[in-house]
Short mmCIF file of C-alpha atoms in Angstrom, two decimals:
data_model
loop_
_atom_site.label_atom_id
_atom_site.label_comp_id
_atom_site.label_asym_id
_atom_site.label_seq_id
_atom_site.Cartn_x
_atom_site.Cartn_y
_atom_site.Cartn_z
CA UNK Q 28 -0.03 0.00 0.02
CA UNK Q 29 1.39 3.37 -1.04
CA UNK Q 30 1.18 6.12 1.48
CA UNK Q 31 0.99 9.54 -0.07
CA UNK Q 32 2.49 12.37 1.86
CA UNK Q 33 1.10 15.78 1.11
CA UNK Q 34 3.56 18.42 0.10
CA UNK Q 35 3.41 21.72 1.98
CA UNK Q 36 2.09 23.63 -1.03
CA UNK Q 37 -0.71 21.12 -1.76
CA UNK Q 38 -4.09 21.99 -0.36
CA UNK Q 39 -5.83 19.61 1.96
CA UNK Q 40 -8.88 17.90 0.53
CA UNK Q 41 -11.06 19.97 2.84
CA UNK Q 42 -9.63 23.15 1.50
CA UNK Q 43 -10.46 22.41 -2.17
CA UNK Q 44 -13.47 24.29 -3.37
CA UNK Q 45 -16.06 21.95 -4.84
CA UNK Q 46 -16.33 22.51 -8.60
CA UNK Q 47 -20.02 23.47 -8.43
CA UNK Q 48 -19.22 26.24 -5.95
CA UNK Q 49 -16.20 27.36 -7.97
CA UNK Q 50 -18.32 27.61 -11.07
CA UNK Q 51 -20.68 29.89 -9.21
CA UNK Q 52 -17.96 32.18 -7.83
CA UNK Q 53 -19.14 35.18 -9.74
CA UNK Q 54 -22.57 34.94 -8.08
CA UNK Q 55 -20.92 35.16 -4.65
CA UNK Q 56 -18.90 38.20 -5.78
CA UNK Q 57 -21.99 39.82 -7.16
CA UNK Q 58 -24.03 38.97 -4.08
CA UNK Q 59 -21.21 40.34 -1.93
CA UNK Q 60 -20.97 43.50 -3.98
CA UNK Q 61 -24.72 43.97 -3.93
CA UNK Q 62 -24.66 43.39 -0.20
CA UNK Q 63 -21.90 45.86 0.32
CA UNK Q 64 -23.72 48.32 -1.97
CA UNK Q 65 -26.85 47.83 0.09
CA UNK Q 66 -25.09 49.08 3.17
CA UNK Q 67 -24.00 52.20 1.36
CA UNK Q 68 -26.96 53.08 -0.80
CA UNK Q 69 -30.26 54.44 0.40
CA UNK Q 70 -31.93 52.21 -2.09
CA UNK Q 71 -30.73 49.17 -0.21
CA UNK Q 72 -33.77 47.08 -0.81
CA UNK Q 73 -33.83 47.35 -4.57
CA UNK Q 74 -30.11 46.63 -4.73
CA UNK Q 75 -30.65 43.40 -2.81
CA UNK Q 76 -33.57 42.51 -5.05
CA UNK Q 77 -31.50 42.94 -8.19
CA UNK Q 78 -29.25 40.05 -7.24
CA UNK Q 79 -31.85 37.47 -8.28
CA UNK Q 80 -31.48 37.92 -12.03
CA UNK Q 81 -28.10 39.64 -12.11
CA UNK Q 82 -29.54 42.99 -13.15
CA UNK Q 83 -27.94 45.99 -11.47
CA UNK Q 84 -29.85 48.79 -9.92
CA UNK Q 85 -30.28 51.84 -12.16
CA UNK Q 86 -31.67 54.82 -10.41
CA UNK Q 87 -32.58 58.19 -11.93
CA UNK Q 88 -34.70 61.13 -10.96
CA UNK Q 89 -38.23 61.02 -12.21
CA UNK Q 90 -39.19 63.53 -14.87
CA UNK Q 91 -42.74 64.34 -13.66
CA UNK Q 92 -43.62 66.41 -16.69
CA UNK Q 93 -43.37 63.29 -18.93
CA UNK Q 94 -44.75 60.74 -16.50
CA UNK Q 95 -48.28 59.44 -16.10
CA UNK Q 96 -49.64 58.79 -12.64
CA UNK Q 97 -51.31 55.48 -13.48
CA UNK Q 98 -50.44 52.27 -11.63
CA UNK Q 99 -47.33 50.56 -12.99
CA UNK Q 100 -47.76 47.18 -14.60
CA UNK Q 101 -46.55 44.38 -12.40
CA UNK Q 102 -42.85 43.81 -12.99
CA UNK Q 103 -43.32 40.06 -13.55
CA UNK Q 104 -45.95 40.70 -16.23
CA UNK Q 105 -43.78 43.31 -18.02
CA UNK Q 106 -40.90 40.80 -18.15
CA UNK Q 107 -42.74 37.60 -19.07
CA UNK Q 108 -45.17 38.86 -21.76
CA UNK Q 109 -43.07 40.28 -24.59
CA UNK Q 110 -43.11 40.48 -28.35
CA UNK Q 111 -39.47 40.01 -29.26
CA UNK Q 112 -39.43 37.63 -32.23
CA UNK Q 113 -35.59 37.40 -32.14
CA UNK Q 114 -36.21 35.01 -29.23
CA UNK Q 115 -39.31 33.29 -30.48
CA UNK Q 116 -42.87 34.20 -31.54
CA UNK Q 117 -44.71 33.21 -28.33
CA UNK Q 118 -44.89 36.03 -25.82
CA UNK Q 119 -43.43 33.67 -23.21
CA UNK Q 120 -40.42 32.88 -25.39
CA UNK Q 121 -38.25 35.99 -24.83
CA UNK Q 122 -38.12 35.38 -21.04
CA UNK Q 123 -37.17 31.73 -21.66
CA UNK Q 124 -34.58 32.26 -24.29
CA UNK Q 125 -33.13 35.77 -23.98
CA UNK Q 126 -30.40 34.68 -21.54
CA UNK Q 127 -28.12 33.89 -24.48
CA UNK Q 128 -27.93 37.57 -25.37
CA UNK Q 129 -24.47 39.03 -24.61
CA UNK Q 130 -25.22 42.51 -23.35
CA UNK Q 131 -21.72 43.60 -22.53
CA UNK Q 132 -19.70 44.72 -24.43
CA UNK Q 133 -22.20 46.36 -26.71
CA UNK Q 134 -21.53 49.05 -29.19
CA UNK Q 135 -23.81 51.09 -31.36
CA UNK Q 136 -22.88 52.50 -34.74
CA UNK Q 137 -24.14 56.02 -35.62
CA UNK Q 138 -23.74 56.80 -39.30
CA UNK Q 139 -25.42 58.23 -42.39
CA UNK Q 140 -26.35 61.87 -42.58
CA UNK Q 141 -24.36 63.04 -39.51
CA UNK Q 142 -21.43 65.37 -39.15
CA UNK Q 143 -19.72 63.20 -36.54
CA UNK Q 144 -20.39 59.51 -37.16
CA UNK Q 145 -18.96 56.97 -34.73
CA UNK Q 146 -19.19 53.69 -32.98
CA UNK Q 147 -19.55 53.83 -29.24
CA UNK Q 148 -20.46 51.69 -26.27
CA UNK Q 149 -24.06 51.84 -25.12
CA UNK Q 150 -23.01 53.51 -21.87
CA UNK Q 151 -21.27 56.29 -23.81
CA UNK Q 152 -24.34 56.63 -26.01
CA UNK Q 153 -26.70 56.82 -23.07
CA UNK Q 154 -24.56 58.28 -20.30
CA UNK Q 155 -25.60 57.39 -16.74
CA UNK Q 156 -25.40 60.98 -15.60
CA UNK Q 157 -28.07 62.06 -17.98
CA UNK Q 158 -30.55 59.34 -17.10
CA UNK Q 159 -34.08 60.20 -16.05
CA UNK Q 160 -37.15 58.13 -15.20
CA UNK Q 161 -40.31 58.43 -17.17
CA UNK Q 162 -43.54 56.51 -16.55
CA UNK Q 163 -45.09 55.87 -19.98
CA UNK Q 164 -48.11 54.00 -21.30
CA UNK Q 165 -47.14 51.29 -23.76
CA UNK Q 166 -49.82 50.27 -26.24
CA UNK Q 167 -49.33 47.20 -28.38
CA UNK Q 168 -50.92 46.88 -31.82
CA UNK Q 169 -52.49 43.66 -30.47
CA UNK Q 170 -54.79 45.77 -28.27
CA UNK Q 171 -53.13 45.27 -24.89
CA UNK Q 172 -51.26 47.84 -22.89
CA UNK Q 173 -48.93 48.37 -19.95
CA UNK Q 174 -47.57 51.28 -17.84
CA UNK Q 175 -43.84 51.12 -17.49
CA UNK Q 176 -41.34 53.27 -15.56
CA UNK Q 177 -38.40 53.55 -18.09
CA UNK Q 178 -34.98 54.91 -17.34
CA UNK Q 179 -33.28 56.55 -20.28
CA UNK Q 180 -32.41 59.77 -22.05
CA UNK Q 181 -34.30 61.80 -24.67
CA UNK Q 182 -33.37 60.47 -28.12
CA UNK Q 183 -33.12 63.99 -29.47
CA UNK Q 184 -30.30 64.95 -27.01
CA UNK Q 185 -28.35 61.91 -28.13
CA UNK Q 186 -28.85 62.55 -31.90
CA UNK Q 187 -27.79 66.21 -31.57
CA UNK Q 188 -24.33 65.13 -30.41
CA UNK Q 189 -23.68 63.56 -33.76
CA UNK Q 190 -24.75 66.67 -35.63
CA UNK Q 191 -27.31 65.55 -38.14
CA UNK Q 192 -26.70 67.20 -41.52
CA UNK Q 193 -29.18 69.30 -43.42
CA UNK Q 194 -30.09 66.29 -45.57
CA UNK Q 195 -31.07 64.16 -42.59
CA UNK Q 196 -34.89 63.68 -42.58
CA UNK Q 197 -35.30 60.26 -41.06
CA UNK Q 198 -33.65 58.12 -38.36
CA UNK Q 199 -33.33 54.41 -38.98
CA UNK Q 200 -32.63 51.85 -36.19
CA UNK Q 201 -31.44 48.25 -36.41
CA UNK Q 202 -31.49 45.38 -33.88
CA UNK Q 203 -28.63 42.96 -33.56
CA UNK Q 204 -28.47 39.98 -35.92
CA UNK Q 205 -26.81 36.93 -34.42
CA UNK Q 206 -28.69 33.66 -34.47
CA UNK Q 207 -26.26 32.26 -31.82
CA UNK Q 208 -27.45 34.86 -29.36
CA UNK Q 209 -30.94 35.25 -30.82
CA UNK Q 210 -32.26 31.74 -31.56
CA UNK Q 211 -35.49 33.10 -33.09
CA UNK Q 212 -33.38 34.38 -36.03
CA UNK Q 213 -32.63 30.86 -37.12
CA UNK Q 214 -36.04 30.97 -38.86
CA UNK Q 215 -36.80 33.77 -41.32
CA UNK Q 216 -40.08 34.77 -39.66
CA UNK Q 217 -39.17 38.41 -40.44
CA UNK Q 218 -36.54 39.87 -42.70
CA UNK Q 219 -33.74 40.25 -40.16
CA UNK Q 220 -32.34 42.52 -38.83
CA UNK Q 221 -35.43 44.02 -37.26
CA UNK Q 222 -35.50 47.59 -38.46
CA UNK Q 223 -37.57 50.60 -37.39
CA UNK Q 224 -37.55 54.27 -38.15
CA UNK Q 225 -38.87 57.68 -37.27
CA UNK Q 226 -39.16 60.99 -39.09
CA UNK Q 227 -36.40 63.27 -37.71
CA UNK Q 228 -38.94 65.66 -36.14
CA UNK Q 229 -40.65 62.69 -34.38
CA UNK Q 230 -37.21 61.50 -33.12
CA UNK Q 231 -36.52 65.04 -31.81
CA UNK Q 232 -39.82 65.16 -29.92
CA UNK Q 233 -39.01 65.22 -26.16
CA UNK Q 234 -41.10 62.18 -25.58
CA UNK Q 235 -38.90 59.87 -27.71
CA UNK Q 236 -36.59 58.02 -25.29
CA UNK Q 237 -33.53 55.84 -25.56
CA UNK Q 238 -33.89 53.51 -22.56
CA UNK Q 239 -31.30 51.36 -20.72
CA UNK Q 240 -33.46 50.51 -17.75
CA UNK Q 241 -36.90 50.04 -16.29
CA UNK Q 242 -38.37 49.72 -12.77
CA UNK Q 243 -35.16 51.16 -11.26
CA UNK Q 244 -32.96 48.47 -12.77
CA UNK Q 245 -31.10 47.67 -15.92
CA UNK Q 246 -33.26 46.42 -18.82
CA UNK Q 247 -33.88 42.65 -18.73
CA UNK Q 248 -32.72 41.02 -21.98
CA UNK Q 249 -36.23 40.19 -22.97
CA UNK Q 250 -37.17 43.83 -22.76
CA UNK Q 251 -34.51 44.97 -25.25
CA UNK Q 252 -31.19 45.15 -23.32
CA UNK Q 253 -28.99 46.95 -23.30
CA UNK Q 254 -30.52 49.84 -25.13
CA UNK Q 255 -33.88 50.28 -26.80
CA UNK Q 256 -36.16 52.98 -28.18
CA UNK Q 257 -39.42 54.00 -26.45
CA UNK Q 258 -41.93 56.05 -28.49
CA UNK Q 259 -45.04 55.99 -26.32
CA UNK Q 260 -47.49 57.53 -28.78
CA UNK Q 261 -46.91 54.76 -31.35
CA UNK Q 262 -47.68 51.04 -31.26
CA UNK Q 263 -45.10 49.02 -29.41
CA UNK Q 264 -43.45 47.47 -32.43
CA UNK Q 265 -42.00 50.93 -33.30
CA UNK Q 266 -40.00 50.88 -29.99
CA UNK Q 267 -37.13 48.78 -31.38
CA UNK Q 268 -35.07 46.72 -28.96
CA UNK Q 269 -31.37 45.83 -28.55
CA UNK Q 270 -30.17 48.51 -31.01
CA UNK Q 271 -26.76 48.24 -32.75
CA UNK Q 272 -27.14 50.89 -35.37
CA UNK Q 273 -28.63 54.32 -35.72
CA UNK Q 274 -28.56 55.53 -39.28
CA UNK Q 275 -29.74 58.99 -40.39
CA UNK Q 276 -31.18 59.16 -43.89
CA UNK Q 277 -32.74 61.48 -46.45
CA UNK Q 278 -35.38 58.93 -47.48
CA UNK Q 279 -37.99 57.03 -45.47
CA UNK Q 280 -36.24 53.89 -44.30
CA UNK Q 281 -37.25 50.26 -44.50
CA UNK Q 282 -39.27 49.18 -41.46
CA UNK Q 283 -39.77 45.54 -40.63
CA UNK Q 284 -43.50 45.09 -39.93
CA UNK Q 285 -44.42 47.45 -42.70
CA UNK Q 286 -42.42 45.27 -45.06
CA UNK Q 287 -43.95 42.06 -43.61
CA UNK Q 288 -47.60 43.26 -44.08
CA UNK Q 289 -47.87 46.78 -45.58
CA UNK Q 290 -51.69 46.85 -45.40
CA UNK Q 291 -51.56 46.07 -41.72
CA UNK Q 292 -48.66 48.06 -40.40
CA UNK Q 293 -47.88 51.56 -41.63
CA UNK Q 294 -44.61 53.48 -41.26
CA UNK Q 295 -46.20 55.89 -38.74
CA UNK Q 296 -48.14 53.39 -36.62
CA UNK Q 297 -49.46 56.13 -34.28
CA UNK Q 298 -51.90 54.74 -31.75
CA UNK Q 299 -55.28 55.65 -33.21
CA UNK Q 300 -58.59 54.36 -31.85
CA UNK Q 301 -60.30 55.24 -35.16
CA UNK Q 302 -58.09 53.32 -37.53
CA UNK Q 303 -58.58 49.58 -37.05
CA UNK Q 304 -56.18 46.78 -37.86
CA UNK Q 305 -57.64 43.84 -39.82
CA UNK Q 306 -57.23 41.72 -36.77
CA UNK Q 307 -57.61 44.07 -33.80
CA UNK Q 308 -60.23 46.71 -33.12
CA UNK Q 309 -58.13 49.56 -31.86
CA UNK Q 310 -60.84 51.57 -30.02
CA UNK Q 311 -60.28 49.57 -26.82
CA UNK Q 312 -57.35 47.90 -25.11
CA UNK Q 313 -56.85 45.45 -22.26
CA UNK Q 314 -54.43 46.90 -19.66
CA UNK Q 315 -52.35 43.94 -18.54
CA UNK Q 316 -53.46 43.15 -14.98
CA UNK Q 317 -57.01 44.38 -15.55
CA UNK Q 318 -60.06 42.36 -16.39
CA UNK Q 319 -62.24 44.73 -18.46
CA UNK Q 320 -61.10 46.73 -21.36
CA UNK Q 321 -60.49 50.49 -21.34
CA UNK Q 322 -60.80 53.06 -24.08
CA UNK Q 323 -57.75 53.67 -26.26
CA UNK Q 324 -56.73 57.33 -26.42
CA UNK Q 325 -55.55 59.13 -29.62
CA UNK Q 326 -51.82 59.01 -29.75
CA UNK Q 327 -52.04 56.80 -26.65
CA UNK Q 328 -52.92 59.89 -24.58
CA UNK Q 329 -49.98 61.95 -25.82
CA UNK Q 330 -51.92 64.01 -28.37
CA UNK Q 331 -51.05 67.31 -26.66
CA UNK Q 332 -47.34 66.59 -27.11
CA UNK Q 333 -47.31 65.06 -30.57
CA UNK Q 334 -50.47 65.84 -32.55
CA UNK Q 335 -48.75 68.88 -34.06
CA UNK Q 336 -46.31 66.59 -35.84
CA UNK Q 337 -49.14 65.29 -38.08
CA UNK Q 338 -51.15 68.47 -38.63
CA UNK Q 339 -51.67 68.25 -42.40
CA UNK Q 340 -51.71 64.48 -42.63
CA UNK Q 341 -54.63 62.13 -43.20
CA UNK Q 342 -53.96 59.63 -40.43
CA UNK Q 343 -56.31 57.08 -41.99
CA UNK Q 344 -53.99 57.11 -45.03
CA UNK Q 345 -50.71 57.40 -43.11
CA UNK Q 346 -51.52 54.82 -40.44
CA UNK W 23 -70.07 -2.57 -22.07
CA UNK W 24 -66.63 -2.20 -23.53
CA UNK W 25 -68.05 0.40 -25.91
CA UNK W 26 -69.33 2.51 -22.99
CA UNK W 27 -65.92 2.21 -21.37
CA UNK W 28 -64.16 3.32 -24.52
CA UNK W 29 -66.49 6.25 -24.83
CA UNK W 30 -65.97 7.17 -21.24
CA UNK W 31 -62.22 7.13 -21.75
CA UNK W 32 -62.56 9.34 -24.84
CA UNK W 33 -64.66 11.85 -22.92
CA UNK W 34 -62.20 11.83 -20.01
CA UNK W 35 -59.25 12.43 -22.28
CA UNK W 36 -61.07 15.06 -24.22
CA UNK W 37 -61.97 16.98 -21.08
CA UNK W 38 -58.58 16.46 -19.32
CA UNK W 39 -57.16 19.75 -20.82
CA UNK W 40 -60.17 21.56 -19.35
CA UNK W 41 -59.19 20.26 -15.87
CA UNK W 42 -55.66 21.42 -16.47
CA UNK W 43 -56.95 24.88 -17.56
CA UNK W 44 -59.20 25.16 -14.48
CA UNK W 45 -56.34 24.19 -12.15
CA UNK W 46 -54.09 26.70 -13.79
CA UNK W 47 -56.71 29.40 -13.43
CA UNK W 48 -57.20 28.62 -9.73
CA UNK W 49 -53.47 28.70 -9.15
CA UNK W 50 -53.24 32.09 -11.01
CA UNK W 51 -50.96 30.41 -13.47
CA UNK W 52 -52.33 31.68 -16.77
CA UNK W 53 -49.68 34.28 -17.37
CA UNK W 54 -49.85 38.03 -17.89
CA UNK W 55 -52.91 37.93 -20.10
CA UNK W 56 -55.16 35.16 -18.72
CA UNK W 57 -58.14 35.83 -21.00
CA UNK W 58 -55.93 35.57 -24.12
CA UNK W 59 -54.45 32.32 -22.74
CA UNK W 60 -57.86 30.79 -22.16
CA UNK W 61 -58.92 31.95 -25.62
CA UNK W 62 -55.88 30.32 -27.32
CA UNK W 63 -56.20 27.09 -25.30
CA UNK W 64 -59.89 26.55 -25.95
CA UNK W 65 -59.37 27.39 -29.62
CA UNK W 66 -56.52 25.02 -30.04
CA UNK W 67 -58.29 22.16 -28.36
CA UNK W 68 -61.34 22.79 -30.59
CA UNK W 69 -59.13 22.38 -33.66
CA UNK W 70 -57.35 19.35 -32.29
CA UNK W 71 -60.59 17.55 -31.45
CA UNK W 72 -61.97 18.52 -34.96
CA UNK W 73 -58.90 16.90 -36.58
CA UNK W 74 -59.21 13.86 -34.29
CA UNK W 75 -62.84 13.45 -35.39
CA UNK W 76 -61.86 13.57 -38.97
CA UNK W 77 -59.13 11.05 -38.35
CA UNK W 78 -61.53 8.32 -37.13
CA UNK W 79 -62.79 7.13 -40.48
CA UNK W 80 -59.48 6.89 -42.32
CA UNK W 81 -57.89 5.28 -39.27
CA UNK W 82 -60.70 2.75 -38.96
CA UNK W 83 -60.43 1.80 -42.62
CA UNK W 84 -56.64 1.53 -42.41
CA UNK W 85 -56.59 -0.57 -39.27
CA UNK W 86 -59.88 -2.31 -39.50
CA UNK W 87 -60.66 -1.42 -35.83
CA UNK W 88 -64.39 -1.28 -35.84
CA UNK W 89 -64.53 -0.16 -32.19
CA UNK W 90 -63.33 3.23 -33.39
CA UNK W 91 -66.47 3.97 -35.35
CA UNK W 92 -68.71 5.19 -32.47
CA UNK W 93 -65.90 7.40 -31.17
CA UNK W 94 -66.42 9.73 -34.12
CA UNK W 95 -69.54 11.15 -32.55
CA UNK W 96 -68.00 11.40 -29.11
CA UNK W 97 -65.00 13.29 -30.50
CA UNK W 98 -67.28 15.52 -32.58
CA UNK W 99 -69.33 16.45 -29.58
CA UNK W 100 -66.23 17.09 -27.52
CA UNK W 101 -64.96 19.39 -30.28
CA UNK W 102 -68.28 21.18 -30.14
CA UNK W 103 -68.03 21.55 -26.35
CA UNK W 104 -64.58 23.13 -26.76
CA UNK W 105 -65.91 25.39 -29.52
CA UNK W 106 -68.66 26.61 -27.22
CA UNK W 107 -66.10 27.30 -24.48
CA UNK W 108 -63.94 29.16 -27.04
CA UNK W 109 -66.87 31.33 -28.32
CA UNK W 110 -67.98 31.96 -24.75
CA UNK W 111 -64.52 33.15 -23.71
CA UNK W 112 -64.64 35.55 -26.66
CA UNK W 113 -68.16 36.92 -26.02
CA UNK W 114 -68.15 36.86 -22.22
CA UNK W 115 -64.58 37.45 -21.06
CA UNK W 116 -62.96 39.29 -23.99
CA UNK W 117 -65.88 41.43 -25.13
CA UNK W 118 -67.89 41.48 -21.89
CA UNK W 119 -71.17 40.76 -23.74
CA UNK W 120 -70.81 43.86 -25.97
CA UNK W 121 -72.90 42.36 -28.77
CA UNK W 122 -72.28 45.35 -30.97
CA UNK W 123 -68.59 44.51 -30.79
CA UNK W 124 -69.36 40.85 -31.56
CA UNK W 125 -71.24 41.74 -34.72
CA UNK W 126 -68.57 44.28 -35.74
CA UNK W 127 -65.82 41.67 -35.22
CA UNK W 128 -67.70 39.06 -37.22
CA UNK W 129 -68.15 41.43 -40.12
CA UNK W 130 -64.86 43.34 -40.07
CA UNK W 131 -62.17 40.94 -38.84
CA UNK W 132 -61.59 38.30 -41.52
CA UNK W 133 -60.08 35.79 -39.09
CA UNK W 134 -63.15 36.12 -36.89
CA UNK W 135 -65.45 35.81 -39.89
CA UNK W 136 -63.71 32.52 -40.67
CA UNK W 137 -63.83 31.23 -37.10
CA UNK W 138 -67.46 32.16 -36.66
CA UNK W 139 -68.38 30.46 -39.89
CA UNK W 140 -66.75 27.31 -38.60
CA UNK W 141 -68.65 27.50 -35.34
CA UNK W 142 -71.98 28.09 -37.06
CA UNK W 143 -71.38 24.93 -39.19
CA UNK W 144 -70.74 22.89 -36.10
CA UNK W 145 -74.10 23.80 -34.42
CA UNK W 146 -76.41 21.75 -36.74
CA UNK W 147 -73.94 18.87 -36.62
CA UNK W 148 -74.03 18.74 -32.83
CA UNK W 149 -77.81 19.07 -32.83
CA UNK W 150 -78.32 16.18 -35.33
CA UNK W 151 -75.78 13.93 -33.79
CA UNK W 152 -78.40 11.67 -32.13
CA UNK W 153 -79.64 8.37 -33.53
CA UNK W 154 -83.16 9.82 -33.80
CA UNK W 155 -81.99 12.60 -36.07
CA UNK W 156 -79.93 10.19 -38.14
CA UNK W 157 -83.06 8.11 -38.73
CA UNK W 158 -85.23 11.13 -39.39
CA UNK W 159 -82.81 12.58 -41.94
CA UNK W 160 -81.82 9.37 -43.61
CA UNK W 161 -79.47 9.99 -46.56
CA UNK W 162 -79.69 13.73 -46.06
CA UNK W 163 -77.82 13.20 -42.70
CA UNK W 164 -74.66 12.25 -44.52
CA UNK W 165 -74.88 15.22 -46.86
CA UNK W 166 -75.52 17.61 -43.94
CA UNK W 167 -72.58 16.24 -42.03
CA UNK W 168 -70.23 17.04 -44.91
CA UNK W 169 -70.37 20.52 -43.27
CA UNK W 170 -67.67 19.23 -41.03
CA UNK W 171 -65.19 19.80 -43.87
CA UNK W 172 -66.26 23.45 -44.17
CA UNK W 173 -65.89 23.81 -40.39
CA UNK W 174 -62.47 22.27 -40.37
CA UNK W 175 -61.24 24.43 -43.28
CA UNK W 176 -62.76 27.55 -41.64
CA UNK W 177 -61.06 26.69 -38.36
CA UNK W 178 -57.64 26.31 -39.85
CA UNK W 179 -58.06 29.50 -41.89
CA UNK W 180 -59.17 31.26 -38.64
CA UNK W 181 -55.82 30.27 -37.08
CA UNK W 182 -53.78 31.08 -40.20
CA UNK W 183 -55.22 34.65 -40.44
CA UNK W 184 -54.76 35.16 -36.68
CA UNK W 185 -51.03 34.83 -36.52
CA UNK W 186 -48.88 37.82 -37.42
CA UNK W 187 -45.85 36.33 -39.14
CA UNK W 188 -45.03 32.87 -37.89
CA UNK W 189 -47.17 30.41 -39.92
CA UNK W 190 -45.52 27.26 -38.51
CA UNK W 191 -48.10 26.27 -35.96
CA UNK W 192 -51.22 26.87 -37.98
CA UNK W 193 -49.33 25.33 -40.89
CA UNK W 194 -49.12 22.06 -39.04
CA UNK W 195 -52.87 22.01 -38.54
CA UNK W 196 -53.34 22.80 -42.16
CA UNK W 197 -50.99 19.98 -43.15
CA UNK W 198 -52.82 17.47 -40.95
CA UNK W 199 -56.21 18.52 -42.38
CA UNK W 200 -54.82 18.19 -45.93
CA UNK W 201 -53.58 14.70 -45.11
CA UNK W 202 -56.96 13.65 -43.74
CA UNK W 203 -58.81 15.03 -46.74
CA UNK W 204 -56.32 13.34 -49.11
CA UNK W 205 -56.92 10.03 -47.35
CA UNK W 206 -60.59 10.35 -48.30
CA UNK W 207 -59.81 11.12 -51.96
CA UNK W 208 -57.42 8.20 -52.29
CA UNK W 209 -60.08 5.88 -51.01
CA UNK W 210 -62.46 6.75 -53.92
#
């Protein structure tokens, strides 16, 4: 029988970290960091909460001018009922499959009709210092709605930094294409990449927001991490998620749903209770969490802020 | 006796998803939009049972299992029961008995026009499913019950027109229906 003598440098069996624990070491670091943060921050509770799904706290002062005072949609509902076809076409799919998205590092290309094009990280694009919280209604074309406290910066402020040229009339946005990270892209349900766009004056409206967080935390992957658009007076599909490119153009850009079914989804897609979709009556909506339906408001209740953008337009024609 | 047992088993199986749905509802486990979930579930089970009904005859001919024959009516009535649940979900839960909206939906939303057509076709079939009605109608009974093909086609079209971009799931139902219809053509 061979007797093995332990060398001084060799750890005792009892000192060896089990592999399972070693593999989870980052969680302990994160938990520790969050715990330490909790002692320092006044928002201790939310910092502790954010450990569960690895999303950091993201706090910003609320902009009351642009916030509605309606009850927020339940966080669980807002993060388990999503249309994000890059992760599957069922509304439960994004929560199930979006964990494969690599949110950091993440860069966004800004090009086209701008004086200062560039590629920068999402945190340089949407600087933390400039963040504010806005509670917006979100109205889906499928006749359901939510109320979500977003954290972000006005899109117009961001665009100005890149100095749009005099030719710039539209802003086009693109979502990441990577079937490895976005398994829904393995099937050509839509013409990837998902693309959306706004007229430049719409993009410059103070309501248009580039968001990096919601509910006081970083955006969950299924909600469009790390950076997404929020245009609350338009149907939800205009608010493109996980943006990798912002392209300023002279001509009206390609937009995905408009391409997929032009008679159903217009370029403008303003919330309009009088213009119906072939499948959904738009005069009423079900607020997620409520039983009965409520009336849908013109421009989703933001007519005062945005109706002027469409003064001489027939909104039944430009739906 | 065995026939009653087989029928009881079919009914139990056909209603099992309803039990699952009720348990999920009681556990508040229907997701963020429970009414939509109930609507989708009842609709899908209607279609599945409709296809199961249509599968009985070709399957019986292929296998020679005569005990399958009486299950056609059982499955057909189960399909109708699910269809009633589906339509009730829409009228009562989704539209809260706003009959103006019901009429408007049937006239203006093509996918609802299709679905409603399918449902209307099923009503006389359920009513005349008894032996007495079979006897009373004689040969006309067979002709009347060909409406089931209209109902099935309308149901599949209803699903196809409902989805936004991903036709895979309704496509599977369409393929199964096509197969079941082809089986009948080959026979002749």
